[in-house]
């Protein structure tokens, strides 16, 4: 079964003549262990799709199947538990806590949940992301690429099977972007994660197994093995 699936997903902001139709009946399913990029112009509905799939935003109609559960039928408490335990998030703006070290930031989801870290997994993430020598540093002592790698480790520390990344390279130079994307690809290939990444960047999309293109609240293209040239 797919990791997550949207069926006839509709999202309107507002009602009546002023309604914005952000998602116009989207049908899409994301296979387990695959890295998918979502592309499309600004305002086409990419963030709305990601936020509704992640249960951060409610759908107007349609269904979202995650395993045997339908997210659109869950209450706030169930959605909070699902996000905490099953889903990882990577944002463009890192959202690291400035007063805490890199290590404390990485472990924060577990600290907040009162859970013990799996030290082997922590070590694997830190080594794979090249953060061994940066663990005692605070965010302002790290480069943009290092901060984003800390944010990725934090998103993966609780071993979520499904990870949503919103423009994860949006604030990075091309060298740091390549590091981050290479790691995301490895995470999928070696650790079995399912990643859904929103990006404006055709080069970033070329790291994915698949690219979906949005326009005006609908999917207008769906490519396997996208190339940077093909997506431009
Ligand atoms: P993208 O991520 O592709 O830039 P969005 O999903 O952010 O697109 O936006 C899709 C449409 O929904 C746009 O017309 C946008 O202005 C509108 N929209 C997004 N969020 C809101 C909101 N909170 N309230 C009203 N309209 C919104
Ligand atoms: P089942 O599929 O029988 O519910 P699993 O333990 O395989 O049991 O999956 C538990 C939850 O985790 C399900 O909601 C499923 O969609 C999700 N899941 C499992 N494997 C993956 C994966 N590789 N990527 C994303 N989600 C996954």
CSV table of C-alpha atoms and ligand atoms in Angstrom, one decimal:
chain,number,residue,atom,x,y,z
A,1,UNK,CA,0.0,0.0,0.0
A,2,UNK,CA,1.2,3.6,-0.5
A,3,UNK,CA,2.7,5.6,2.3
A,4,UNK,CA,-0.1,8.2,1.9
A,5,UNK,CA,-2.8,8.8,-0.6
A,6,UNK,CA,-5.1,11.8,-1.4
A,7,UNK,CA,-8.5,11.0,-3.0
A,8,UNK,CA,-10.5,13.8,-4.7
A,9,UNK,CA,-8.9,16.3,-2.3
A,10,UNK,CA,-10.4,19.8,-2.3
A,11,UNK,CA,-9.3,22.7,-0.3
A,12,UNK,CA,-11.0,26.1,-0.5
A,13,UNK,CA,-10.0,29.1,1.5
A,14,UNK,CA,-13.0,31.3,2.2
A,15,UNK,CA,-16.5,30.8,0.7
A,16,UNK,CA,-18.8,32.2,-1.9
A,17,UNK,CA,-17.5,34.6,-4.5
A,18,UNK,CA,-14.3,35.2,-2.6
A,19,UNK,CA,-13.3,31.6,-2.3
A,20,UNK,CA,-9.9,30.6,-3.4
A,21,UNK,CA,-9.8,27.1,-4.8
A,22,UNK,CA,-6.4,26.0,-3.7
A,23,UNK,CA,-6.9,22.2,-4.4
A,24,UNK,CA,-9.4,21.2,-7.1
A,25,UNK,CA,-9.9,17.5,-6.6
A,26,UNK,CA,-6.4,16.1,-6.4
A,27,UNK,CA,-5.7,12.4,-6.7
A,28,UNK,CA,-2.2,11.3,-5.9
A,29,UNK,CA,-0.5,8.5,-4.0
A,30,UNK,CA,3.0,8.4,-2.7
A,31,UNK,CA,4.7,5.0,-2.7
A,32,UNK,CA,6.8,3.9,0.3
A,33,UNK,CA,10.5,4.4,0.1
A,34,UNK,CA,10.3,7.0,-2.7
A,35,UNK,CA,11.5,10.6,-2.9
A,36,UNK,CA,8.9,12.8,-4.7
A,37,UNK,CA,9.3,16.5,-5.6
A,38,UNK,CA,6.3,18.7,-6.0
A,39,UNK,CA,6.9,21.6,-8.3
A,40,UNK,CA,4.8,24.4,-9.9
A,41,UNK,CA,4.4,28.1,-9.9
A,42,UNK,CA,3.9,30.2,-6.7
A,43,UNK,CA,0.2,30.0,-5.6
A,44,UNK,CA,-0.5,26.7,-7.5
A,45,UNK,CA,-1.3,24.8,-4.3
A,46,UNK,CA,1.9,23.0,-3.4
A,47,UNK,CA,2.1,24.1,0.2
A,48,UNK,CA,-1.6,23.5,0.7
A,49,UNK,CA,-1.3,20.0,-0.5
A,50,UNK,CA,1.6,19.3,1.8
A,51,UNK,CA,-0.1,20.9,4.8
A,52,UNK,CA,-3.4,19.0,4.3
A,53,UNK,CA,-1.5,15.7,3.7
A,54,UNK,CA,0.4,16.3,7.0
A,55,UNK,CA,-2.8,17.1,8.9
A,56,UNK,CA,-1.7,20.7,9.6
A,57,UNK,CA,-4.6,22.1,7.6
A,58,UNK,CA,-8.1,20.6,7.2
A,59,UNK,CA,-9.4,19.6,3.8
A,60,UNK,CA,-12.7,21.0,2.5
A,61,UNK,CA,-13.6,17.5,1.0
A,62,UNK,CA,-12.0,14.3,-0.1
A,63,UNK,CA,-10.0,11.7,1.8
A,64,UNK,CA,-6.4,11.3,2.9
A,65,UNK,CA,-5.4,7.7,3.6
A,66,UNK,CA,-2.4,7.0,5.8
A,67,UNK,CA,-2.1,3.3,6.4
A,68,UNK,CA,-5.6,2.2,7.5
A,69,UNK,CA,-6.5,5.7,8.8
A,70,UNK,CA,-8.3,8.5,7.1
A,71,UNK,CA,-6.7,11.8,8.3
A,72,UNK,CA,-9.8,13.8,7.3
A,73,UNK,CA,-11.8,11.9,10.0
A,74,UNK,CA,-9.3,12.4,12.8
A,75,UNK,CA,-9.7,14.9,15.6
A,76,UNK,CA,-7.0,17.4,16.7
A,77,UNK,CA,-5.6,15.1,19.4
A,78,UNK,CA,-5.3,12.2,16.9
A,79,UNK,CA,-3.6,14.4,14.3
A,80,UNK,CA,-1.2,15.8,16.9
A,81,UNK,CA,-0.2,12.2,17.9
A,82,UNK,CA,0.2,11.2,14.2
A,83,UNK,CA,2.4,14.2,13.5
A,84,UNK,CA,4.5,13.6,16.5
A,85,UNK,CA,5.0,9.9,16.0
A,86,UNK,CA,4.8,9.2,12.3
A,87,UNK,CA,5.7,12.3,10.3
A,88,UNK,CA,8.8,14.4,10.1
A,89,UNK,CA,9.0,18.0,8.9
A,90,UNK,CA,11.8,20.0,7.3
A,91,UNK,CA,11.2,23.7,6.7
A,92,UNK,CA,12.9,26.3,4.6
A,93,UNK,CA,13.5,28.5,7.7
A,94,UNK,CA,15.1,25.7,9.7
A,95,UNK,CA,13.2,26.6,12.9
A,96,UNK,CA,16.1,25.7,15.2
A,97,UNK,CA,16.0,26.9,18.8
A,98,UNK,CA,18.8,29.5,19.2
A,99,UNK,CA,19.6,28.8,22.9
A,100,UNK,CA,20.2,25.1,22.4
A,101,UNK,CA,23.1,23.2,20.9
A,102,UNK,CA,22.9,21.3,17.7
A,103,UNK,CA,22.7,18.0,19.7
A,104,UNK,CA,19.9,19.4,21.9
A,105,UNK,CA,18.0,20.6,18.8
A,106,UNK,CA,18.3,17.3,17.1
A,107,UNK,CA,17.0,15.5,20.2
A,108,UNK,CA,14.2,18.0,20.9
A,109,UNK,CA,11.3,16.0,19.5
A,110,UNK,CA,12.3,13.1,21.8
A,111,UNK,CA,12.9,15.4,24.7
A,112,UNK,CA,9.4,16.9,24.2
A,113,UNK,CA,7.9,13.5,24.0
A,114,UNK,CA,9.8,12.2,27.0
A,115,UNK,CA,11.3,9.5,24.9
A,116,UNK,CA,14.8,8.0,25.0
A,117,UNK,CA,17.0,8.4,21.8
A,118,UNK,CA,18.3,5.4,20.0
A,119,UNK,CA,22.0,6.2,20.3
A,120,UNK,CA,22.9,4.1,17.2
A,121,UNK,CA,20.4,5.9,15.1
A,122,UNK,CA,21.5,9.3,16.4
A,123,UNK,CA,25.1,8.4,15.6
A,124,UNK,CA,24.2,7.2,12.1
A,125,UNK,CA,22.3,10.4,11.3
A,126,UNK,CA,25.0,12.7,12.7
A,127,UNK,CA,27.7,10.8,10.8
A,128,UNK,CA,25.8,10.6,7.6
A,129,UNK,CA,25.0,14.3,7.8
A,130,UNK,CA,28.7,15.2,8.7
A,131,UNK,CA,27.7,16.9,12.0
A,132,UNK,CA,30.1,15.1,14.4
A,133,UNK,CA,32.2,18.1,15.0
A,134,UNK,CA,29.3,20.5,15.3
A,135,UNK,CA,27.2,19.0,18.0
A,136,UNK,CA,28.1,21.5,20.7
A,137,UNK,CA,27.6,24.5,18.5
A,138,UNK,CA,24.5,26.7,18.7
A,139,UNK,CA,22.6,27.5,15.5
A,140,UNK,CA,24.2,30.9,15.0
A,141,UNK,CA,27.7,29.3,15.0
A,142,UNK,CA,26.7,27.1,12.1
A,143,UNK,CA,26.5,27.8,8.3
A,144,UNK,CA,23.2,27.7,6.6
A,145,UNK,CA,23.9,24.2,5.2
A,146,UNK,CA,24.9,22.9,8.6
A,147,UNK,CA,21.8,24.4,10.2
A,148,UNK,CA,19.6,22.7,7.6
A,149,UNK,CA,21.4,19.4,8.2
A,150,UNK,CA,20.7,19.8,11.9
A,151,UNK,CA,17.0,20.4,11.1
A,152,UNK,CA,17.0,17.3,8.9
A,153,UNK,CA,18.5,15.2,11.7
A,154,UNK,CA,15.8,16.6,14.0
A,155,UNK,CA,13.1,15.7,11.5
A,156,UNK,CA,14.5,12.1,11.3
A,157,UNK,CA,15.5,11.4,14.9
A,158,UNK,CA,12.1,9.9,15.9
A,159,UNK,CA,12.4,7.6,12.7
A,160,UNK,CA,9.3,8.9,11.0
A,161,UNK,CA,8.5,6.9,7.9
A,162,UNK,CA,7.0,9.8,6.1
A,163,UNK,CA,8.9,13.1,5.8
A,164,UNK,CA,7.6,16.4,4.3
A,165,UNK,CA,10.2,19.0,3.3
A,166,UNK,CA,9.0,22.5,2.3
A,167,UNK,CA,11.7,24.2,0.1
A,168,UNK,CA,14.5,22.6,2.2
A,169,UNK,CA,17.2,24.2,0.0
A,170,UNK,CA,15.4,27.5,-0.5
A,171,UNK,CA,17.8,29.4,1.8
A,172,UNK,CA,21.0,27.5,0.8
A,173,UNK,CA,23.8,28.1,-1.7
A,174,UNK,CA,24.3,25.5,-4.4
A,175,UNK,CA,27.0,23.6,-2.5
A,176,UNK,CA,25.0,23.3,0.7
A,177,UNK,CA,21.9,22.5,-1.4
A,178,UNK,CA,23.7,19.6,-3.1
A,179,UNK,CA,24.8,18.3,0.4
A,180,UNK,CA,21.3,18.4,1.7
A,181,UNK,CA,19.7,16.8,-1.4
A,182,UNK,CA,22.3,14.1,-1.5
A,183,UNK,CA,21.5,13.2,2.1
A,184,UNK,CA,17.7,13.2,1.4
A,185,UNK,CA,18.3,10.8,-1.5
A,186,UNK,CA,20.5,8.6,0.7
A,187,UNK,CA,17.9,8.7,3.4
A,188,UNK,CA,15.4,7.3,1.0
A,189,UNK,CA,17.7,4.7,-0.6
A,190,UNK,CA,19.4,3.4,2.5
A,191,UNK,CA,17.0,4.1,5.4
A,192,UNK,CA,13.7,3.5,3.5
A,193,UNK,CA,12.2,6.9,4.2
A,194,UNK,CA,9.3,8.3,2.1
A,195,UNK,CA,10.0,11.9,1.3
A,196,UNK,CA,7.7,14.5,-0.2
A,197,UNK,CA,9.6,17.7,-1.0
A,198,UNK,CA,8.1,21.0,-2.3
A,199,UNK,CA,10.7,22.9,-4.4
A,200,UNK,CA,10.9,25.7,-7.0
A,201,UNK,CA,14.2,24.4,-8.2
A,202,UNK,CA,14.5,22.0,-11.1
A,203,UNK,CA,18.0,20.9,-10.0
A,204,UNK,CA,16.6,20.0,-6.6
A,205,UNK,CA,13.8,18.0,-8.2
A,206,UNK,CA,16.3,16.0,-10.3
A,207,UNK,CA,17.4,14.3,-7.0
A,208,UNK,CA,13.9,12.9,-6.6
A,209,UNK,CA,12.6,9.6,-8.0
A,210,UNK,CA,9.5,11.4,-9.2
A,211,UNK,CA,8.3,15.0,-9.8
A,212,UNK,CA,4.7,16.1,-9.7
A,213,UNK,CA,3.9,19.5,-11.3
A,214,UNK,CA,1.1,21.6,-10.0
A,215,UNK,CA,-0.8,24.4,-11.7
A,216,UNK,CA,-3.9,26.1,-10.4
A,217,UNK,CA,-4.8,23.5,-7.8
A,218,UNK,CA,-4.3,20.5,-10.0
A,219,UNK,CA,-1.6,18.1,-11.1
A,220,UNK,CA,-0.6,18.8,-14.7
A,221,UNK,CA,2.4,16.5,-15.0
A,222,UNK,CA,3.8,13.5,-13.2
A,223,UNK,CA,7.3,12.3,-14.2
A,224,UNK,CA,9.4,9.4,-13.1
A,225,UNK,CA,13.2,10.0,-12.9
A,226,UNK,CA,13.0,13.8,-13.5
A,227,UNK,CA,16.0,15.6,-14.9
A,228,UNK,CA,16.9,19.2,-14.3
A,229,UNK,CA,16.6,19.9,-18.0
A,230,UNK,CA,13.3,18.2,-18.3
A,231,UNK,CA,11.8,20.1,-15.4
A,232,UNK,CA,12.8,23.6,-16.6
B,1,LIG,P1,2.1,27.4,-3.4
B,1,LIG,O1,2.6,26.6,-2.3
B,1,LIG,O2,2.1,26.6,-4.7
B,1,LIG,O3,2.8,28.7,-3.6
B,1,LIG,P2,-0.2,27.7,-1.9
B,1,LIG,O4,-0.7,26.3,-1.5
B,1,LIG,O5,0.5,28.5,-0.8
B,1,LIG,O6,0.6,27.7,-3.2
B,1,LIG,O7,-1.5,28.6,-2.3
B,1,LIG,C1,-2.5,28.2,-3.2
B,1,LIG,C2,-3.6,29.2,-3.2
B,1,LIG,O8,-4.2,29.3,-2.0
B,1,LIG,C3,-3.1,30.6,-3.6
B,1,LIG,O9,-4.0,31.3,-4.3
B,1,LIG,C4,-2.9,31.3,-2.2
B,1,LIG,O10,-3.0,32.7,-2.3
B,1,LIG,C5,-4.1,30.7,-1.5
B,1,LIG,N1,-3.9,30.5,0.0
B,1,LIG,C6,-2.9,29.8,0.6
B,1,LIG,N2,-3.0,29.9,1.9
B,1,LIG,C7,-4.1,30.7,2.2
B,1,LIG,C8,-4.8,31.1,3.4
B,1,LIG,N3,-4.4,30.8,4.6
B,1,LIG,N4,-5.9,31.9,3.2
B,1,LIG,C9,-6.3,32.3,2.0
B,1,LIG,N5,-5.8,31.9,0.8
B,1,LIG,C10,-4.7,31.1,0.9
B,2,LIG,P1,0.4,-1.4,7.9
B,2,LIG,O1,0.8,-1.0,6.5
B,2,LIG,O2,-0.1,-2.8,8.0
B,2,LIG,O3,-0.5,-0.4,8.6
B,2,LIG,P2,3.1,-0.7,8.7
B,2,LIG,O4,3.8,-1.0,10.0
B,2,LIG,O5,3.8,-1.2,7.5
B,2,LIG,O6,1.7,-1.4,8.9
B,2,LIG,O7,2.9,0.8,8.6
B,2,LIG,C1,2.4,1.6,9.7
B,2,LIG,C2,2.1,3.0,9.2
B,2,LIG,O8,3.3,3.5,8.7
B,2,LIG,C3,1.1,3.0,8.1
B,2,LIG,O9,0.3,4.1,8.3
B,2,LIG,C4,1.9,3.1,6.8
B,2,LIG,O10,1.2,3.9,5.8
B,2,LIG,C5,3.1,3.8,7.3
B,2,LIG,N1,4.4,3.4,6.6
B,2,LIG,C6,4.9,2.2,6.7
B,2,LIG,N2,6.0,2.1,5.9
B,2,LIG,C7,6.2,3.3,5.4
B,2,LIG,C8,7.2,3.9,4.6
B,2,LIG,N3,8.3,3.3,4.1
B,2,LIG,N4,7.0,5.2,4.2
B,2,LIG,C9,6.0,5.9,4.7
B,2,LIG,N5,5.0,5.4,5.5
B,2,LIG,C10,5.1,4.1,5.8
